Short mmCIF file of C-alpha atoms in Angstrom, two decimals:
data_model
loop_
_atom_site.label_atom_id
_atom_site.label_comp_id
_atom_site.label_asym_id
_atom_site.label_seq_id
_atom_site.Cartn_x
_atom_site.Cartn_y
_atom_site.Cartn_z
CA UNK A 1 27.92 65.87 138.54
CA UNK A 2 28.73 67.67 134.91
CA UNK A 3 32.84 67.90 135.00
CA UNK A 4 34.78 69.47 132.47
CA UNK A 5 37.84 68.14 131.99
CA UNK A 6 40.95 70.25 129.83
CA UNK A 7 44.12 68.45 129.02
CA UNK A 8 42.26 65.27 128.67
CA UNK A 9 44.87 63.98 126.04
CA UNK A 10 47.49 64.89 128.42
CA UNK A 11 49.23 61.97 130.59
CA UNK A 12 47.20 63.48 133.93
CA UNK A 13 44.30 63.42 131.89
CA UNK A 14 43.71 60.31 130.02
CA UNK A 15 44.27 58.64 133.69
CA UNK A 16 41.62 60.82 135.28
CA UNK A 17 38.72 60.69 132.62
CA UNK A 18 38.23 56.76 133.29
CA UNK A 19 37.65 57.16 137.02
CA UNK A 20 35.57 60.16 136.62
CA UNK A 21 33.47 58.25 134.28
CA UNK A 22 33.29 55.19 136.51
CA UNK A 23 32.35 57.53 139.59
CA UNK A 24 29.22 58.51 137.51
CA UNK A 25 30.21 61.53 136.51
CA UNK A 26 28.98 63.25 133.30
CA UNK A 27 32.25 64.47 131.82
CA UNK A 28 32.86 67.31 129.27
CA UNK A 29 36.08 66.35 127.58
CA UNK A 30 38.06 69.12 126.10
CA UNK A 31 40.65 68.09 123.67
CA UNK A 32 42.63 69.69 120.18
CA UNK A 33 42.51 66.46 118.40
CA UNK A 34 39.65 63.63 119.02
CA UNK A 35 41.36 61.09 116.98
CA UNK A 36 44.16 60.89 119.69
CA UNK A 37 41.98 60.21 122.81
CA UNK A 38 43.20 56.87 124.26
CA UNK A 39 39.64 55.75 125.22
CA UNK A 40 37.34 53.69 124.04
CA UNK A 41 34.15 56.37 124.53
CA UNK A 42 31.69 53.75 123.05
CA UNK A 43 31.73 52.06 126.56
CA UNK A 44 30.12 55.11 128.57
CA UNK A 45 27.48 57.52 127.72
CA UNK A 46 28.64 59.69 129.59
CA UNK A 47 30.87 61.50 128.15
CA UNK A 48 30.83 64.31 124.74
CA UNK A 49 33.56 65.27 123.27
CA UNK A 50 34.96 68.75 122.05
CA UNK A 51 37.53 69.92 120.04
CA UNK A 52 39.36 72.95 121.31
CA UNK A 53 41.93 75.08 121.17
CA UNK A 54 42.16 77.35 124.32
CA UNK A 55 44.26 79.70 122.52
CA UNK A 56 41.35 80.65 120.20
CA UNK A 57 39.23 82.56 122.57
CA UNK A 58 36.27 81.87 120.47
CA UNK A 59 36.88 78.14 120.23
CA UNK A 60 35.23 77.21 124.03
CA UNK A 61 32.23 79.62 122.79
CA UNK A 62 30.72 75.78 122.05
CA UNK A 63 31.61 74.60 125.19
CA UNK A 64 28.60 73.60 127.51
CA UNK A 65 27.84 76.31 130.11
CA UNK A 66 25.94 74.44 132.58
CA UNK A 67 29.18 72.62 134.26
CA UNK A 68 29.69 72.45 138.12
CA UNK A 69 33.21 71.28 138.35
CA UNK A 70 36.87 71.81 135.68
CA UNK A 71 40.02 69.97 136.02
CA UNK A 72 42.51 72.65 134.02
CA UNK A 73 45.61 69.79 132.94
CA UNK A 74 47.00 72.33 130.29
CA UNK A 75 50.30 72.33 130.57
CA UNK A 76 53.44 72.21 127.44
CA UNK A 77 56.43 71.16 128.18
CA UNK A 78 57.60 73.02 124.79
CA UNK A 79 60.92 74.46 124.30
CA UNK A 80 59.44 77.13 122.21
CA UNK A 81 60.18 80.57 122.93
CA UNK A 82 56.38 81.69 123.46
CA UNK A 83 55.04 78.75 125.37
CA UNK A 84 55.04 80.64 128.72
CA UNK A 85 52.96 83.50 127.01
CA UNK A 86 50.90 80.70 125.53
CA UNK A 87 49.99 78.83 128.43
CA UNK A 88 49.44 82.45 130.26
CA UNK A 89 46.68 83.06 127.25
CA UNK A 90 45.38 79.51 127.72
CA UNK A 91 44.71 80.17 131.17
CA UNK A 92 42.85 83.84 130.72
CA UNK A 93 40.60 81.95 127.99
CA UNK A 94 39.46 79.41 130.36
CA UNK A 95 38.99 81.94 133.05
CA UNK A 96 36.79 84.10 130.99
CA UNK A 97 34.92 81.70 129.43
CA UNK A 98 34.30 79.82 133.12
CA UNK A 99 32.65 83.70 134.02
CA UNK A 100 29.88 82.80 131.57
CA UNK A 101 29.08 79.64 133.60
CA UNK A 102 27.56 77.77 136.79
CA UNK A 103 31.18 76.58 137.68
CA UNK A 104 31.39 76.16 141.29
CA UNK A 105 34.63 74.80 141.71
CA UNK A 106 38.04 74.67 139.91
CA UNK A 107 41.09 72.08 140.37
CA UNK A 108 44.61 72.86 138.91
CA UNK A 109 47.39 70.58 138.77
CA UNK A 110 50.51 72.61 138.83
CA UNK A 111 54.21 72.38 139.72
CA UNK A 112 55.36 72.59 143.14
CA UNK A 113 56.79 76.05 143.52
CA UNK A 114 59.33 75.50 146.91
CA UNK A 115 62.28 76.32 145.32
CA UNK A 116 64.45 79.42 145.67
CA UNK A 117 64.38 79.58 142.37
CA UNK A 118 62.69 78.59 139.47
CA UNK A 119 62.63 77.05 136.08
CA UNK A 120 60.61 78.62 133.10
CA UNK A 121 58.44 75.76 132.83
CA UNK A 122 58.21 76.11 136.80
CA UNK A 123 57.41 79.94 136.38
CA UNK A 124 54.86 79.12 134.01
CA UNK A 125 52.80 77.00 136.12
CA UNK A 126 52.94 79.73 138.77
CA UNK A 127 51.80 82.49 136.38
CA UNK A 128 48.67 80.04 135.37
CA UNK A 129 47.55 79.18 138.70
CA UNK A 130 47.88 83.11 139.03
CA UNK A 131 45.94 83.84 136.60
CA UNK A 132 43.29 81.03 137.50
CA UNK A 133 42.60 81.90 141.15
CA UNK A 134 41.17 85.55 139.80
CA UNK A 135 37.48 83.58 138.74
CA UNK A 136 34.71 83.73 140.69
CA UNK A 137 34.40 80.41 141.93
CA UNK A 138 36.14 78.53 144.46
CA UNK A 139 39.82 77.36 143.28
CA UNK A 140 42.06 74.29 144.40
CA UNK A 141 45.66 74.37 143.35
CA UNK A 142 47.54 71.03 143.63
CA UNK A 143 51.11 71.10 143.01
CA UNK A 144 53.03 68.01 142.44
CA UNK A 145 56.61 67.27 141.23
CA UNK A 146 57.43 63.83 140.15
CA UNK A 147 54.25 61.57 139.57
CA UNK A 148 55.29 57.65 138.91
CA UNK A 149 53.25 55.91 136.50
CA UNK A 150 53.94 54.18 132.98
CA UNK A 151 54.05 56.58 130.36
CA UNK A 152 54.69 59.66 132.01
CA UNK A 153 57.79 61.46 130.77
CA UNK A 154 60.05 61.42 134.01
CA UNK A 155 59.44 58.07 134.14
CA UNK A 156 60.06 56.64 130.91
CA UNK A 157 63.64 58.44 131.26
CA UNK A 158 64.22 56.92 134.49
CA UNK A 159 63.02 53.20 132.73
CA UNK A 160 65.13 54.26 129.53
CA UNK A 161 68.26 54.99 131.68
CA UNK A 162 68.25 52.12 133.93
CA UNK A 163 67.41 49.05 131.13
CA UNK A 164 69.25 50.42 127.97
CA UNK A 165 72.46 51.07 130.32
CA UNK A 166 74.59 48.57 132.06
CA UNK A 167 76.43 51.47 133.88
CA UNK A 168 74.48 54.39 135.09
CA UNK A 169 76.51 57.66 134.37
CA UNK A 170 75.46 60.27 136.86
CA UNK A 171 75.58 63.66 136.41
CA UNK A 172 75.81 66.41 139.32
CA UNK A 173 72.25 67.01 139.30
CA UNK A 174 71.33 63.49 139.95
CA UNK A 175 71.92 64.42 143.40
CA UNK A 176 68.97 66.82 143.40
CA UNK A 177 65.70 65.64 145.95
CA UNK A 178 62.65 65.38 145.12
CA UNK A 179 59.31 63.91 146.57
CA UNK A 180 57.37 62.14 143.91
CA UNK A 181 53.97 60.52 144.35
CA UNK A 182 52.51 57.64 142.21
CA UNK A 183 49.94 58.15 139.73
CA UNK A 184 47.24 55.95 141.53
CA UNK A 185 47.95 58.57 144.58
CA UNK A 186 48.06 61.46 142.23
CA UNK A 187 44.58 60.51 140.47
CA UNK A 188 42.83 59.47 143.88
CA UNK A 189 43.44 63.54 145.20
CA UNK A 190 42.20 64.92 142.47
CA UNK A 191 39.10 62.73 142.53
CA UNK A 192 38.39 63.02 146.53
CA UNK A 193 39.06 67.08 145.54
CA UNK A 194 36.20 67.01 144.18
CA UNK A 195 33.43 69.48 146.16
CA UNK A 196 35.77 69.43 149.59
CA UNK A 197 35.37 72.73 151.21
CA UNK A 198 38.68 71.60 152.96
CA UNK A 199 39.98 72.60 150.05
CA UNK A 200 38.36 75.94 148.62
CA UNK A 201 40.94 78.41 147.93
CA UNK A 202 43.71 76.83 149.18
CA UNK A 203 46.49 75.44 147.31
CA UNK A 204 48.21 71.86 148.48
CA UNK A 205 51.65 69.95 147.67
CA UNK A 206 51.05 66.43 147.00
CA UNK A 207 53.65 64.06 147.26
CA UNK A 208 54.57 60.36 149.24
CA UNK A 209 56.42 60.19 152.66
CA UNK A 210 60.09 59.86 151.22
CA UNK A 211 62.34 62.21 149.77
CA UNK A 212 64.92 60.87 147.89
CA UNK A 213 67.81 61.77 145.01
CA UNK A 214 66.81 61.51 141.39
CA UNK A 215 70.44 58.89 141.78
CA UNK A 216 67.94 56.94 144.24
CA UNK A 217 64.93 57.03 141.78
CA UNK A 218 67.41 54.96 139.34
CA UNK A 219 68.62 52.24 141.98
CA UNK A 220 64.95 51.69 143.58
CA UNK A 221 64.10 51.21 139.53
CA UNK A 222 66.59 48.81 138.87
CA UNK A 223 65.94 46.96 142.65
CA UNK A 224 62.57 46.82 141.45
CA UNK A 225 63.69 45.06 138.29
CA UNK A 226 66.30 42.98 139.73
CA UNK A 227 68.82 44.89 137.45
CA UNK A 228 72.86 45.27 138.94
CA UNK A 229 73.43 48.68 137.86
CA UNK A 230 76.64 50.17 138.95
CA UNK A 231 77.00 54.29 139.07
CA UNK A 232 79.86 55.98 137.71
CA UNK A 233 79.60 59.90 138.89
CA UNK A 234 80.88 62.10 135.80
CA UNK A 235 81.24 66.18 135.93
CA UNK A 236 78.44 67.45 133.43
CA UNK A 237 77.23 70.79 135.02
CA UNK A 238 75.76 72.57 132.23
CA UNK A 239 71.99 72.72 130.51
CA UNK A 240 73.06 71.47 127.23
CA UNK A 241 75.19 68.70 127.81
CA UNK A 242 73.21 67.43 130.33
CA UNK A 243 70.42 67.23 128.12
CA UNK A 244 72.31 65.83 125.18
CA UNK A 245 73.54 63.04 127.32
CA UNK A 246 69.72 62.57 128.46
CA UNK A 247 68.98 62.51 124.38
CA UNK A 248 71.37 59.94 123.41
CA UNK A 249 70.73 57.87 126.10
CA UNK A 250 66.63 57.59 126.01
CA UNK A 251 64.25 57.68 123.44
CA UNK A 252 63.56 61.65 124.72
CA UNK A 253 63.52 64.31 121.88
CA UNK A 254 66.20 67.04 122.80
CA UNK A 255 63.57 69.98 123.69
CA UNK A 256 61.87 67.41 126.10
CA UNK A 257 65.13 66.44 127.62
CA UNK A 258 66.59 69.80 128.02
CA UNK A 259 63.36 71.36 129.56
CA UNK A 260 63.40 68.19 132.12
CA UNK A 261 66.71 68.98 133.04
CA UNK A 262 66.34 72.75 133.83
CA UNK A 263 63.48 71.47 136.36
CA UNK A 264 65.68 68.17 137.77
CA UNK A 265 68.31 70.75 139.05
CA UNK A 266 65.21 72.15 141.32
CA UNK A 267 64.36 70.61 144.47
CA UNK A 268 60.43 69.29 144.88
CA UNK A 269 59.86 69.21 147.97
CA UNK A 270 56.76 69.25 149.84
CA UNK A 271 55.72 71.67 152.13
CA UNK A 272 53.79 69.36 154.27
CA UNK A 273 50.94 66.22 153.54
CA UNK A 274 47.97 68.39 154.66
CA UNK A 275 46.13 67.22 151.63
CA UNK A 276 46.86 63.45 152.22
CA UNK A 277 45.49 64.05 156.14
CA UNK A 278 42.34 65.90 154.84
CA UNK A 279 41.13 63.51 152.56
CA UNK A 280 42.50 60.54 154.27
CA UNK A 281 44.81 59.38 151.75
CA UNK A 282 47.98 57.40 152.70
CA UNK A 283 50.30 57.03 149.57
CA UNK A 284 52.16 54.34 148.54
CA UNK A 285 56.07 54.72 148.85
CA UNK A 286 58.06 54.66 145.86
CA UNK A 287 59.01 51.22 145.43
CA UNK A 288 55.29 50.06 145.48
CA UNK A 289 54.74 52.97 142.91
CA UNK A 290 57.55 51.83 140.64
CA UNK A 291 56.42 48.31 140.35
CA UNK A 292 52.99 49.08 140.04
CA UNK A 293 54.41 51.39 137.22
#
């Protein structure tokens, strides 16, 4: 099957493109810089590469038009002032350019979108998938809040915290829940998404079983690592020191940090595991997750 795969530098991405490729699949890899692919491409032939930027319009005029299937992984966690307008144009770009081809089906990976209320990064993701479900071809949202692998931001912080501190310092919004899933879980949905009419125009939270405080996600981490790690509760409440705090204690850059703590104060939660019934899927929990990470 010919897939086309955006964000395929992104963390999502760079997981997925391997086990397309394995599966067979002839894969149409969409990236802004091909010197910063984290895959050795000489070891399948199926795969071409393209460099694009979806905010030039013009740019995915080279793209192949013969595709069946298109992961969209484009997603910034930017602090800049224009990302959510960006990612908005991103989206319409795709979408038009998809009108020009055999696409049959599309599958985004957004944020879960429970909450009362929402961050901007949150927002942003909604607008996209928005934006997205207006092509003519048959669309599969996936919304996810936590995934637990190595190298993915949230859980590099949650490493950084645990093994650079002796004392974990939590702040208020440590007590938030959330429902992550594990990246092996995360990639096998988006795989087995693949041509389900289960899943045509329907849109699916994916997470484990457990829900559990972002206070938890530290102690299971330091179980997991056989690390004594005593919490001390402290009253930081705002944005800014919260994410200054997150700065000087990982190796995060401040406009990271600060945009993962305006989504940490947000519960993701699922709504139910439909998904993980439909394609037969039974996650691992998040101590399995964590170690594997």
């Amino acid at each position: 099957m010919k897939i086309l795969l955006s964000g395929a530098n992104g963390y999502i991405g760079r997981n997925l493109l391997p086990e397309l490729l394995k599966a067979g699949h002839e894969v149409i890899c969409c990236v802004r810089n091909k010197s910063k692919l984290k895959l050795n491409i000489h070891e399948f032939a199926n795969i071409t590469i393209y460099e694009v930027d979806f905010l030039d319009k013009d740019s995915l005029n080279k793209l192949p038009k013969d595709i069946e299937i298109a992961y969209y992984l484009i997603h910034s966690m930017s602090g800049n002032s224009n990302f959510e307008n960006n990612e908005i144009r991103c989206a319409i770009n795709f979408r038009e350019y998809l009108s020009e081809t055999n696409i049959s089906q599309v599958i985004y990976l957004g944020s879960i979108l429970n909450a009362k209320s929402l961050s901007k990064h949150m927002n942003s993701r909604k607008k996209v998938e928005e934006e997205l479900i207006k092509g003519s071809y048959y669309f599969t949202a996936l919304r996810a809040g936590i995934v637990i692998g190595k190298g993915s931001a949230s859980f590099e912080i949650i490493k950084n915290l645990v093994e650079k501190l002796p004392i974990i310092f939590a702040p208020s919004y440590l007590s938030t829940k959330c429902q992550p899933i594990g990246l092996d879980d995360t990639i096998n949905i988006l795989v087995k998404s693949i041509k389900n009419d289960e899943l045509y125009n329907k849109d699916f939270d994916i997470g484990a079983q457990e829900i559990v405080t972002y206070r938890d996600l530290l102690l299971i981490y330091a179980k997991c690592k056989n690390l004594k790690r005593p919490v001390v509760n402290i009253p930081v409440k705002t944005p800014f020191l919260s994410a200054f705090w997150l700065f000087l204690a990982t190796s995060t850059s401040y406009r990271l940090a600060r945009a993962l703590i305006e989504s940490v104060s947000i519960e993701f939660i699922c709504r139910d595991d439909k998904i993980l019934k439909i394609l037969n899927i039974a996650p691992k929990n998040i101590e399995e997750s964590i170690s594997k990470a």
